[in-house]
Amino acid sequence: MRKFKGVAEPLGAGLSHEETLLLLNAGYDVGEIAATKGIKERTVYGHIAGLIRDGKLSDFSSVITREQYLRVMAVAKESPEEMYTILADEMPPGLPGVALAISDYLLRQKDK
């Protein structure tokens, strides 16, 4: 059972993404979320990307900087097949996936 800031009961099976959202909204950073849940930061970034794709998270400012986002987009455009390899030394694993989810989110918002 995970315990954090007043919540002493697990949220139930299949709700790990929502738990990540709860912690993110409570001000936890990715490292703190990973430590609290006992998972890898890469997994937290995967949860965040899923939350963005599902339209449950629209403020990404605490997760990725504008510079990181723009860097991922530039590398994805120039070398999509090698993107993860190129960015491996520059940013945490999983963060490029968040940037791609944001790009998809922004395109969906533009189409509305």
C-alpha positions as CSV (number, residue, x, y, z in Angstrom):
1,M,0.0,0.0,0.0
2,R,1.4,3.4,-1.0
3,K,1.0,6.3,1.4
4,F,1.4,10.0,0.6
5,K,0.2,13.3,1.9
6,G,-2.9,12.1,3.8
7,V,-3.9,9.3,1.4
8,A,-3.3,6.0,3.1
9,E,-5.3,3.6,0.8
10,P,-4.4,2.5,-2.7
11,L,-6.6,3.8,-5.5
12,G,-7.3,0.3,-6.8
13,A,-6.1,-1.8,-9.7
14,G,-5.8,-0.1,-13.0
15,L,-5.8,3.4,-11.6
16,S,-2.0,4.0,-11.6
17,H,-2.3,6.8,-14.2
18,E,-4.9,8.6,-12.1
19,E,-2.7,8.2,-9.0
20,T,0.1,9.8,-11.0
21,L,-2.2,12.7,-12.0
22,L,-3.3,13.1,-8.3
23,L,0.4,13.4,-7.2
24,L,1.3,15.7,-10.1
25,N,-1.6,18.0,-9.2
26,A,-0.4,17.9,-5.5
27,G,2.9,19.4,-6.6
28,Y,5.1,16.3,-6.8
29,D,7.7,16.2,-9.5
30,V,8.4,13.1,-11.6
31,G,11.2,11.8,-9.3
32,E,9.0,12.2,-6.2
33,I,6.1,10.4,-7.9
34,A,8.4,7.6,-8.9
35,A,9.8,7.2,-5.4
36,T,6.3,7.4,-3.8
37,K,4.8,4.8,-6.1
38,G,7.9,2.6,-6.2
39,I,8.2,2.8,-10.0
40,K,10.7,4.1,-12.5
41,E,10.7,7.7,-13.7
42,R,10.3,6.4,-17.3
43,T,7.0,4.8,-16.2
44,V,5.8,8.0,-14.7
45,Y,6.6,9.8,-18.0
46,G,4.6,7.1,-19.7
47,H,1.6,7.7,-17.4
48,I,1.9,11.4,-18.1
49,A,2.0,10.9,-21.9
50,G,-1.1,8.7,-21.5
51,L,-2.9,11.3,-19.4
52,I,-2.1,13.9,-22.1
53,R,-3.4,11.7,-24.9
54,D,-6.6,11.0,-22.9
55,G,-7.1,14.7,-22.4
56,K,-6.8,14.5,-18.6
57,L,-3.7,16.7,-18.4
58,S,-3.4,20.0,-20.2
59,D,-0.8,21.9,-18.2
60,F,2.6,20.4,-18.9
61,S,4.7,23.2,-17.5
62,S,5.8,21.2,-14.5
63,V,6.9,18.2,-16.6
64,I,8.7,19.5,-19.6
65,T,10.3,22.9,-20.5
66,R,9.6,24.7,-23.7
67,E,13.2,24.2,-24.7
68,Q,13.0,20.4,-24.2
69,Y,9.7,20.2,-26.1
70,L,11.2,22.2,-29.1
71,R,14.3,20.1,-29.1
72,V,12.3,16.8,-29.3
73,M,10.2,18.2,-32.1
74,A,13.3,19.3,-34.0
75,V,15.0,15.9,-33.7
76,A,11.7,14.1,-34.5
77,K,11.4,16.1,-37.7
78,E,15.1,15.7,-38.7
79,S,15.7,12.1,-37.6
80,P,12.5,10.3,-36.5
81,E,14.0,6.8,-36.6
82,E,17.0,7.9,-34.4
83,M,15.2,10.3,-32.2
84,Y,15.4,8.3,-29.0
85,T,19.0,7.5,-29.5
86,I,19.9,11.1,-30.2
87,L,18.0,12.4,-27.2
88,A,19.2,9.6,-24.8
89,D,22.1,11.7,-23.4
90,E,20.1,14.9,-23.3
91,M,16.9,14.1,-21.3
92,P,15.4,11.5,-19.1
93,P,14.0,8.3,-20.8
94,G,10.3,8.8,-21.4
95,L,10.4,12.6,-21.7
96,P,10.4,12.5,-25.6
97,G,7.2,10.5,-25.4
98,V,5.6,13.2,-23.3
99,A,6.7,15.8,-26.0
100,L,5.1,13.7,-28.7
101,A,1.9,13.3,-26.7
102,I,1.8,17.1,-26.3
103,S,2.2,17.6,-30.0
104,D,-0.7,15.3,-30.7
105,Y,-2.8,17.1,-28.0
106,L,-2.0,20.5,-29.6
107,L,-3.0,19.2,-33.0
108,R,-6.3,17.8,-31.6
109,Q,-7.0,21.2,-30.0
110,K,-6.3,23.0,-33.3
111,D,-8.8,20.8,-35.1
112,K,-11.6,21.6,-32.6
